[in-house]
PDB file of C-alpha atoms and ligand atoms in Angstrom:
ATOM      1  CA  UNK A   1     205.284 106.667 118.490  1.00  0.00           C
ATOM      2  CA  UNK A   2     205.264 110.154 120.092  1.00  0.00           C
ATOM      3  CA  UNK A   3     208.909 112.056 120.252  1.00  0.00           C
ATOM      4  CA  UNK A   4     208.806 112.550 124.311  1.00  0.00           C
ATOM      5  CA  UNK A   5     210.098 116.429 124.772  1.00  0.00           C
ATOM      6  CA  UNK A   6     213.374 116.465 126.449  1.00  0.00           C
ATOM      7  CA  UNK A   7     215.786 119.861 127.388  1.00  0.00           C
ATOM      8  CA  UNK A   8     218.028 118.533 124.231  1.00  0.00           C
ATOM      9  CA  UNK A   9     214.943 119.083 121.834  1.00  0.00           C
ATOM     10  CA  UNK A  10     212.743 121.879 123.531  1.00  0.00           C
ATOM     11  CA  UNK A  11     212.231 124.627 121.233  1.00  0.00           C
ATOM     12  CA  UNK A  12     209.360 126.868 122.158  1.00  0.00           C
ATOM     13  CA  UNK A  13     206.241 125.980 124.562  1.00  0.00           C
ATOM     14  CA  UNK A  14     204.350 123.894 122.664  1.00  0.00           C
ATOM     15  CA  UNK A  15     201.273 125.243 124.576  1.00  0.00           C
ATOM     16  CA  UNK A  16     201.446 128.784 124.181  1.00  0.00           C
ATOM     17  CA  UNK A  17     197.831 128.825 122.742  1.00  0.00           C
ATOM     18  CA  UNK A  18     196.122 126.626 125.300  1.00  0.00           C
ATOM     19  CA  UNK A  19     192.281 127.829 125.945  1.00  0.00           C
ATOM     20  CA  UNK A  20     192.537 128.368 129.751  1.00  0.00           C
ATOM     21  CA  UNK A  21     189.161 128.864 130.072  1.00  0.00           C
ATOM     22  CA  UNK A  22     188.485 125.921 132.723  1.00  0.00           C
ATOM     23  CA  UNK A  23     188.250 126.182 136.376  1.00  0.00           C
ATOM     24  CA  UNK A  24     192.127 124.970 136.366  1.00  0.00           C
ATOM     25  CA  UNK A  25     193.133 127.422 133.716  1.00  0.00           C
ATOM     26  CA  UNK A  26     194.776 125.436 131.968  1.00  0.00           C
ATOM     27  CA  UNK A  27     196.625 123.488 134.679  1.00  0.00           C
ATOM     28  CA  UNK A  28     194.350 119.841 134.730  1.00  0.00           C
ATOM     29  CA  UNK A  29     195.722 119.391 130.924  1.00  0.00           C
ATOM     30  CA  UNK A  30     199.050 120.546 131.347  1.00  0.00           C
ATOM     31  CA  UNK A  31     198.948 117.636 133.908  1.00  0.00           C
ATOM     32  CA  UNK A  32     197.432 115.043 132.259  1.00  0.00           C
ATOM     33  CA  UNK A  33     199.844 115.749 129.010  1.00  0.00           C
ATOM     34  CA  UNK A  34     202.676 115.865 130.870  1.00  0.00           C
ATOM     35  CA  UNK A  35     201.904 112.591 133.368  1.00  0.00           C
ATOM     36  CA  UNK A  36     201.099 111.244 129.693  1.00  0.00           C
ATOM     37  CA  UNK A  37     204.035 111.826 128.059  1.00  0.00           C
ATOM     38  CA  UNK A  38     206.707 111.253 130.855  1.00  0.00           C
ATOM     39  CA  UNK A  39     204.941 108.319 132.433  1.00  0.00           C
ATOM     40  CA  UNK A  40     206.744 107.690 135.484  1.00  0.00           C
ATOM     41  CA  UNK A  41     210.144 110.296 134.160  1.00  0.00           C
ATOM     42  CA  UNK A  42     208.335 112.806 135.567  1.00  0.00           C
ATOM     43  CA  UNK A  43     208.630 114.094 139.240  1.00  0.00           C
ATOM     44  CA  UNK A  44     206.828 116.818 141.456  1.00  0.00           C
ATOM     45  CA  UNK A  45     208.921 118.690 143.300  1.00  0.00           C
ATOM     46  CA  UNK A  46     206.612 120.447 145.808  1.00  0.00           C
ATOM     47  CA  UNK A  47     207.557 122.772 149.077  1.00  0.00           C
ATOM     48  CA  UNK A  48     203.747 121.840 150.567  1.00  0.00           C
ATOM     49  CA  UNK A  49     202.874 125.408 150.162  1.00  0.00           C
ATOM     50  CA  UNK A  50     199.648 126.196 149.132  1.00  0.00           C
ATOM     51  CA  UNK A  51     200.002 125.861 145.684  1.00  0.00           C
ATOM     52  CA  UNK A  52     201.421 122.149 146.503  1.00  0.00           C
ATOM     53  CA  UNK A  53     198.026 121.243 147.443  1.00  0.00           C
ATOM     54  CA  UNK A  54     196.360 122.577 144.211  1.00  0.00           C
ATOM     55  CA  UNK A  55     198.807 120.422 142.091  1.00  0.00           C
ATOM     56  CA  UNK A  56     198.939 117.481 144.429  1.00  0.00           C
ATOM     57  CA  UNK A  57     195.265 117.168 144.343  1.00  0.00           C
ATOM     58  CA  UNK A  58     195.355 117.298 140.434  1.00  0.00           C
ATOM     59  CA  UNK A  59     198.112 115.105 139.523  1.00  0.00           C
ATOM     60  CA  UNK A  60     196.608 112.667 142.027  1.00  0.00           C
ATOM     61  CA  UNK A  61     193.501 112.385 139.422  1.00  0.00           C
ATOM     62  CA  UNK A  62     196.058 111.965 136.541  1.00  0.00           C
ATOM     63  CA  UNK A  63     198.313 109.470 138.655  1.00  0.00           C
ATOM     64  CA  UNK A  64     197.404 108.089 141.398  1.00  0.00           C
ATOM     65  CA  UNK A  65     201.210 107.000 142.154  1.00  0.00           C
ATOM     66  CA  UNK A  66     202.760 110.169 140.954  1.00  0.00           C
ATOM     67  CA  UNK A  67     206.298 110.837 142.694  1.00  0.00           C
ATOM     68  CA  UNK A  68     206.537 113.445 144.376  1.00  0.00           C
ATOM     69  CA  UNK A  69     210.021 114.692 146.459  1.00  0.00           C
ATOM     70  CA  UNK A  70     210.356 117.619 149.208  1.00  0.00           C
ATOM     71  CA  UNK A  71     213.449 118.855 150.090  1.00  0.00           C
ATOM     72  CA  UNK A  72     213.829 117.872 153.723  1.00  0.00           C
ATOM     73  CA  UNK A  73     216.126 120.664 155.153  1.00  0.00           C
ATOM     74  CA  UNK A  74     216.003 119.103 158.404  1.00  0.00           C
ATOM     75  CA  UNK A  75     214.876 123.132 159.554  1.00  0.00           C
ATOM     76  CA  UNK A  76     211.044 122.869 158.509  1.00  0.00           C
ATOM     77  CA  UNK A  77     208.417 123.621 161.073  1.00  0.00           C
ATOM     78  CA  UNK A  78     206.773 121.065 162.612  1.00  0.00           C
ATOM     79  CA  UNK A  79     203.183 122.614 160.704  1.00  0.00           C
ATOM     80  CA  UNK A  80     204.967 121.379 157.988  1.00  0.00           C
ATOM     81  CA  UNK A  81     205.912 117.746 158.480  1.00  0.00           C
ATOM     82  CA  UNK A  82     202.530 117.167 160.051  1.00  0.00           C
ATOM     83  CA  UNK A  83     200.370 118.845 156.653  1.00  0.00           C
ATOM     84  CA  UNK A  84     202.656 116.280 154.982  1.00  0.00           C
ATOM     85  CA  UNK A  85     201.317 113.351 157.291  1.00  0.00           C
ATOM     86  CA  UNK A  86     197.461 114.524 156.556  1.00  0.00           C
ATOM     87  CA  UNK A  87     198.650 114.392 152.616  1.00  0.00           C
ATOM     88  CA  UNK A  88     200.161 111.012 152.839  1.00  0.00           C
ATOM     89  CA  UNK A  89     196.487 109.847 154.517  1.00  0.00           C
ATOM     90  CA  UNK A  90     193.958 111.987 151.887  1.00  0.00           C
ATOM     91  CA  UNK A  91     196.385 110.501 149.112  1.00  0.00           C
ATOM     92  CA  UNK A  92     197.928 107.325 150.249  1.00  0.00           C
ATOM     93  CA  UNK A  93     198.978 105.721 146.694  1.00  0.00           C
ATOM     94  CA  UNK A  94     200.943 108.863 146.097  1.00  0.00           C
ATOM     95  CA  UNK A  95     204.892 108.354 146.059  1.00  0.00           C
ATOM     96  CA  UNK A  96     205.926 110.820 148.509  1.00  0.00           C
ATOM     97  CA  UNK A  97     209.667 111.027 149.485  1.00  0.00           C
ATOM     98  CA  UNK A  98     211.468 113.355 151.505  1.00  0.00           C
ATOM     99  CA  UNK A  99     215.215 113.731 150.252  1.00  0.00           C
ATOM    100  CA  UNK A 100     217.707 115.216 153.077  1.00  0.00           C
ATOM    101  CA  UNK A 101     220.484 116.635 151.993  1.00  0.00           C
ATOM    102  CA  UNK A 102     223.861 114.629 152.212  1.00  0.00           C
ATOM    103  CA  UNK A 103     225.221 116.949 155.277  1.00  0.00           C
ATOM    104  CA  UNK A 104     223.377 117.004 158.581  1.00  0.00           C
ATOM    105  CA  UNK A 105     222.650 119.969 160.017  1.00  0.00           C
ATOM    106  CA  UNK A 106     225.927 119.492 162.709  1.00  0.00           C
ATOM    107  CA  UNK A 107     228.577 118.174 159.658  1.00  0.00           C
ATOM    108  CA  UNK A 108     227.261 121.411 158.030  1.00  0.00           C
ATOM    109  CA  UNK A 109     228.102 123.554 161.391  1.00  0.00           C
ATOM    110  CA  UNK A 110     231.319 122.177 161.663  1.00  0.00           C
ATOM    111  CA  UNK A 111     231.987 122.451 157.465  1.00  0.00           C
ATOM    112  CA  UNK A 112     230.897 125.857 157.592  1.00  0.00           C
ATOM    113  CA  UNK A 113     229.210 127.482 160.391  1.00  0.00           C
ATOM    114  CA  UNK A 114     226.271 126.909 162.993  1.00  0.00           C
ATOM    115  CA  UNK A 115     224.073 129.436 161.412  1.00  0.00           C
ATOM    116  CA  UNK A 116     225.092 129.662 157.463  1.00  0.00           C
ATOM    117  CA  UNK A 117     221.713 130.469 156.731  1.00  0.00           C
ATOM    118  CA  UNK A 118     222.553 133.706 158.534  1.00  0.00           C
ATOM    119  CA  UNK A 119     226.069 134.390 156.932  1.00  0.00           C
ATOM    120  CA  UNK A 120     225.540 132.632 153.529  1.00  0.00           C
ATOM    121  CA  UNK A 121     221.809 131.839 152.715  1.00  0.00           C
ATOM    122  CA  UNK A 122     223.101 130.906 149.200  1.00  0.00           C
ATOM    123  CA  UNK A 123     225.795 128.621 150.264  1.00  0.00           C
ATOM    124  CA  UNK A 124     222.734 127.032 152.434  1.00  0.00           C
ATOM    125  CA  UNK A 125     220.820 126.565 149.780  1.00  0.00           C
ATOM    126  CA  UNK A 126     222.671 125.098 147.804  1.00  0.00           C
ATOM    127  CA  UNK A 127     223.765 121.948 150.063  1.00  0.00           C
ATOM    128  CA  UNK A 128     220.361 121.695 151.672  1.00  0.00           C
ATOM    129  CA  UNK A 129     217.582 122.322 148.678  1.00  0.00           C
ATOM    130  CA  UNK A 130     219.610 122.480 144.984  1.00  0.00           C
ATOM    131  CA  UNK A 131     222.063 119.884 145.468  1.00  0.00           C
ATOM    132  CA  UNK A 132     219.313 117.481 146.787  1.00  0.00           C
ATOM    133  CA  UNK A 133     217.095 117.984 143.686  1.00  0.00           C
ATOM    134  CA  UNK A 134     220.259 118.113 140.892  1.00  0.00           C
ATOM    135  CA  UNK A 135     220.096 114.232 142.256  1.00  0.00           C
ATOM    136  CA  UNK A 136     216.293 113.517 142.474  1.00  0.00           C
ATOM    137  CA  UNK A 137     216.605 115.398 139.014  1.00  0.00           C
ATOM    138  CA  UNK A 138     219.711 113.282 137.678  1.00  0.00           C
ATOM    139  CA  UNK A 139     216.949 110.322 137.128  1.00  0.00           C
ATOM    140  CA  UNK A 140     214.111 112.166 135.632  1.00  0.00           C
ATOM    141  CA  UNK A 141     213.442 114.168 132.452  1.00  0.00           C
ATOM    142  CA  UNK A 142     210.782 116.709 133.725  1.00  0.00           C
ATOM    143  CA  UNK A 143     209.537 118.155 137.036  1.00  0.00           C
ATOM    144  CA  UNK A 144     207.112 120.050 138.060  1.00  0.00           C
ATOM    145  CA  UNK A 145     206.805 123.005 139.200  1.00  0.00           C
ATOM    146  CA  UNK A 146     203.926 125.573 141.139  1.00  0.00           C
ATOM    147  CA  UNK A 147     205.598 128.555 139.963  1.00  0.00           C
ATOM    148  CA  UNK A 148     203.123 131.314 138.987  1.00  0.00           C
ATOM    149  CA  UNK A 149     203.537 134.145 137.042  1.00  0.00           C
ATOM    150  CA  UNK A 150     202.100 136.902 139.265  1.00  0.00           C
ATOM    151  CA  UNK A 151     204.430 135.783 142.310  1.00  0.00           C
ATOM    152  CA  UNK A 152     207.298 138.400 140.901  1.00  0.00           C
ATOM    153  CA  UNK A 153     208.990 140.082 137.907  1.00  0.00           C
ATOM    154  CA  UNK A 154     211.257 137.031 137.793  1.00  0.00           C
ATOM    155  CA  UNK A 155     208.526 134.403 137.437  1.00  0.00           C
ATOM    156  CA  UNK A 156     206.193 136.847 135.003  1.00  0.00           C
ATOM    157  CA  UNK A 157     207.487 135.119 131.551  1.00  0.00           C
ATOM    158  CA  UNK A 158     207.077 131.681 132.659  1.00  0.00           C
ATOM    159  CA  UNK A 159     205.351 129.065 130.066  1.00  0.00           C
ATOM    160  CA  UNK A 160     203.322 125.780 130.674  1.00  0.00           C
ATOM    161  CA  UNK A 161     206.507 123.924 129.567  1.00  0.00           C
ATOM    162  CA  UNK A 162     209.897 125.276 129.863  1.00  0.00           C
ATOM    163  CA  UNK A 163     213.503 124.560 129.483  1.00  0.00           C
ATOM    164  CA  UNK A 164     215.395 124.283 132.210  1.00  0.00           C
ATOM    165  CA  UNK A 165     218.752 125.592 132.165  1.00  0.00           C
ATOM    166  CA  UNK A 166     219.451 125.191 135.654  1.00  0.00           C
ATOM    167  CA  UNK A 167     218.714 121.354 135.815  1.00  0.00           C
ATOM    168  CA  UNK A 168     219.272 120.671 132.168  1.00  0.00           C
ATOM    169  CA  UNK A 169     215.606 119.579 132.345  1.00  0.00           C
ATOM    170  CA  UNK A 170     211.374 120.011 131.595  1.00  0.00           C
ATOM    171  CA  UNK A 171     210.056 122.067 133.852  1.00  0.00           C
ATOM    172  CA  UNK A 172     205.828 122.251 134.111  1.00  0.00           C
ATOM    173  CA  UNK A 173     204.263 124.873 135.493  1.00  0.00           C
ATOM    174  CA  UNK A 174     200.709 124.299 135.128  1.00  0.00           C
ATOM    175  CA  UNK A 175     199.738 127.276 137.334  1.00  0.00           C
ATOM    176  CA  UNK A 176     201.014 129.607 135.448  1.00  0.00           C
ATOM    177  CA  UNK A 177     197.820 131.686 135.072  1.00  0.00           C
ATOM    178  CA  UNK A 178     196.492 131.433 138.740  1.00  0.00           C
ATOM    179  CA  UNK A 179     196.325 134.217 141.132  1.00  0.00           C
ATOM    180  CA  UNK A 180     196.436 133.892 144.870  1.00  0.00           C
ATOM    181  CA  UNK A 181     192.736 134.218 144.638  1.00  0.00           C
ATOM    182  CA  UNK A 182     192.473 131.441 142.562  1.00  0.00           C
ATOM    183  CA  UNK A 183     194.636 129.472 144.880  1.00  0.00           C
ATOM    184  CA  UNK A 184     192.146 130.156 148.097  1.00  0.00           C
ATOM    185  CA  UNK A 185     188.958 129.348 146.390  1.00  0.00           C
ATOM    186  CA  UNK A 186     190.044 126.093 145.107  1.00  0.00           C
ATOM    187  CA  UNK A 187     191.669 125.100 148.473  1.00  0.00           C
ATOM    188  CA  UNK A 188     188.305 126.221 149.587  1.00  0.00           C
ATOM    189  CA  UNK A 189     186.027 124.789 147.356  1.00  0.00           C
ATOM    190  CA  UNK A 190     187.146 121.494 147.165  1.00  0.00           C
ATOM    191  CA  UNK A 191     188.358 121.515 150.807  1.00  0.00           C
ATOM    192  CA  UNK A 192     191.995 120.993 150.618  1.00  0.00           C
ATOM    193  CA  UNK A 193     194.113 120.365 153.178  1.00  0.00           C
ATOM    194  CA  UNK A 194     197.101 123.448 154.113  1.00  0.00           C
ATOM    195  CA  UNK A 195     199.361 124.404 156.229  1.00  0.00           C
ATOM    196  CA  UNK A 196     197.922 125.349 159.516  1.00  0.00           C
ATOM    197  CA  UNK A 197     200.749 128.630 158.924  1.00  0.00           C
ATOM    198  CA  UNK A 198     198.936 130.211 156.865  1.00  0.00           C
ATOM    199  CA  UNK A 199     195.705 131.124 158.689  1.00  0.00           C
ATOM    200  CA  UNK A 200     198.505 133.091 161.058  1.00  0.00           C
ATOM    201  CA  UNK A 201     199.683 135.479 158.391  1.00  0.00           C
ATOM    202  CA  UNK A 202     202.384 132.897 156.408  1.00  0.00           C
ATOM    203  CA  UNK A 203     202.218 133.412 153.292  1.00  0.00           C
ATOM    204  CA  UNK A 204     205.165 131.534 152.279  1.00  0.00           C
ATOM    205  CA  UNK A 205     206.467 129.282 154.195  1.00  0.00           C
ATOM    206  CA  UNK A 206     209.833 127.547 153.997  1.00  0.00           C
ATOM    207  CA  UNK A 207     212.616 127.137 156.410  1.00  0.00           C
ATOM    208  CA  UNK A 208     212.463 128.110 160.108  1.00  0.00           C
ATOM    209  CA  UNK A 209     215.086 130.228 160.096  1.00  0.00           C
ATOM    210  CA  UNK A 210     214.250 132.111 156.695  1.00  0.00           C
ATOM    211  CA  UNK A 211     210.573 132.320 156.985  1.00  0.00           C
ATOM    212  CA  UNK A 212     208.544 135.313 158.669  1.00  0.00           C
ATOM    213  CA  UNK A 213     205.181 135.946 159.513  1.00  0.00           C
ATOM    214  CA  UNK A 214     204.220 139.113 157.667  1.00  0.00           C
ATOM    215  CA  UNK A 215     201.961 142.132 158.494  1.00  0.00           C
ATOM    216  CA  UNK A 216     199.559 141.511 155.182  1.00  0.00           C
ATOM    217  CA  UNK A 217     199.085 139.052 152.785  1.00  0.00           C
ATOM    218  CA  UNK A 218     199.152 141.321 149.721  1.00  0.00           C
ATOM    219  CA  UNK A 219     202.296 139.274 148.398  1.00  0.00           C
ATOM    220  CA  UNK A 220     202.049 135.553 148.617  1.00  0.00           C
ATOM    221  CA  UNK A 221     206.052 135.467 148.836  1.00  0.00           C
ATOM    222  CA  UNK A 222     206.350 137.813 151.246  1.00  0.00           C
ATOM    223  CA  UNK A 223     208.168 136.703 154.860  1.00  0.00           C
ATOM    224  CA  UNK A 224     211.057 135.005 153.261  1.00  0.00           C
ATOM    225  CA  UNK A 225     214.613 135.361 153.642  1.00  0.00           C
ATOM    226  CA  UNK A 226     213.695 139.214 154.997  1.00  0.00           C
ATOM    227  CA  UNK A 227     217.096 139.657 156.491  1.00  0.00           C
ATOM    228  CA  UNK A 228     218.582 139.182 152.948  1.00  0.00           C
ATOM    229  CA  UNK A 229     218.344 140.352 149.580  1.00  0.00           C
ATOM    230  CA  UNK A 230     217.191 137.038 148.439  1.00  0.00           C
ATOM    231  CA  UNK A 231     214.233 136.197 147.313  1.00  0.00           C
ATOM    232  CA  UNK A 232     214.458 132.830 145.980  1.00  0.00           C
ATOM    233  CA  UNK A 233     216.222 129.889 147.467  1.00  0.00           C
ATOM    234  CA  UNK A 234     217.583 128.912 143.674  1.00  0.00           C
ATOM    235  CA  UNK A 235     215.946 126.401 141.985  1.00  0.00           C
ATOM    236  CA  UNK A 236     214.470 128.732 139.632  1.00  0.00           C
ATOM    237  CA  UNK A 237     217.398 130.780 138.652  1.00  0.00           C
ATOM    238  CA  UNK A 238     220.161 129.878 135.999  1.00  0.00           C
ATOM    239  CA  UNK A 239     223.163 130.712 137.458  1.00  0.00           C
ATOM    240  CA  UNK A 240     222.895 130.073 141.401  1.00  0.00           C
ATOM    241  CA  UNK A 241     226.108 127.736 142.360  1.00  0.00           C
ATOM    242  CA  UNK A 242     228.250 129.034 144.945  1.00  0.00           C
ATOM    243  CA  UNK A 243     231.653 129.023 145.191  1.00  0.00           C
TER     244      UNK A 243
HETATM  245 FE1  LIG B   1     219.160 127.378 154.529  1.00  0.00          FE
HETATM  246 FE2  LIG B   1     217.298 129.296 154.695  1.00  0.00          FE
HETATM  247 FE3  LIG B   1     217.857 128.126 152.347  1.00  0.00          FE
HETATM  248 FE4  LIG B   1     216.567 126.789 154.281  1.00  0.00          FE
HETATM  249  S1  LIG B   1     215.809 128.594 153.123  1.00  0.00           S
HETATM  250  S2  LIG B   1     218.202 125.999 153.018  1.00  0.00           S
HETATM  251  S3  LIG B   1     217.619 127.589 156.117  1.00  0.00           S
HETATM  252  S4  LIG B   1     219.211 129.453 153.596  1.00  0.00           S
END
């Protein structure tokens, strides 16, 4: 019987040597190994950008019931919640669950403020993305991840399988070694559903309030949170819990 690879055990990527040299680079057997070894511990956590569709559209072929969770913010454009009604229909024995946070968006006003997103985009965060997945997460050994290594300096030493300090968990990032070029032309070739968004200069796209359209696309994460210094919401950084 295999050992399955939990955060307790991880010691290095155990595919640090993978020949990438397949259309997915990699990312098709990263999938099927991981699907394969957490059976049904394993859950996607996907935003339904455009590397969501990549991954959906693989881990479909691996399992056709995979679970996968967004984080429902209740502040999503309505592009959004429609993209995820034409993935439901391409895909429809995929588990897909959206998981609000436990405030609404007026016990949160009146906890806080009407616009914390404004004042404290961490604090926001945090009740409406991190705390949501700690409890998708509390059930599950791994998740998954789109996370790719080009997006910034932050993301540039990211492995196929990594531990995951902030979750005490897996984390998968089979497209590690993908480019936003490499995104497109699979979208393209295999004719992928996306967000309408991003034909209208979105890059990224997120919440209302904390995404922007943007003057070029030479940075797939640019237009978010461009008020703030913030560039990620959190779930990929250790030490994110505010006070
Ligand atoms: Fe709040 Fe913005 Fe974070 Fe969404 S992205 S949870 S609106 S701070």
């Amino acid at each position: 019987m295999v050992e399955v690879l939990t955060y307790e055990k991880f010691d290095t990527d155990p595919f640090k040597d993978l020949d990438i040299n397949d259309e997915t680079k990699g990312a098709y057997q990263i999938i099927k190994w991981a699907y394969e070894h957490y059976g049904d511990s394993i859950v996607y956590s996907c935003s339904f950008g455009a590397e969501g569709m990549i991954l959906i559209d693989l881990i479909s072929k691996v399992k056709a019931d995979a679970k996968i969770v967004f984080l429902d913010t209740d502040l999503h454009f309505q592009e959004t919640y429609e993209l995820i009604d034409r993935v439901k229909e391409r895909y429809p024995s995929l588990n897909i669950e959206l998981k609000k946070p436990d405030l609404t968006l007026e016990q949160q006003a009146d906890q806080y403020e009407p616009a914390l997103w404004t004042s404290d985009p961490n604090q926001c965060c945090y009740i409406r993305k991190i705390k949501p997945l700690e409890e998708v997460l509390s059930g599950a050994t791994a998740w998954v991840s789109g996370l790719r290594r080009e997006q910034s300096l932050s993301r540039q030493d990211t492995d196929f399988i990594n531990k995951d300090e902030r979750f005490k968990s897996i984390k998968v990032c089979p497209l590690i070694h993908w480019t936003w070029d490499d995104v497109w032309n699979y979208i393209n070739k295999h004719d992928l559903t996306y967000n309408t968004l991003h034909d209208f200069q979105y890059p990224s796209i997120g919440c209302i309030p904390c995404t922007s359209q943007v003057t070029s696309n030479d940075d797939s994460r640019d237009g978010r949170w461009t008020n703030f210094n913030k560039t990620e919401c959190g779930l990929h950084t250790p030490n994110n819990k505010p006070k």
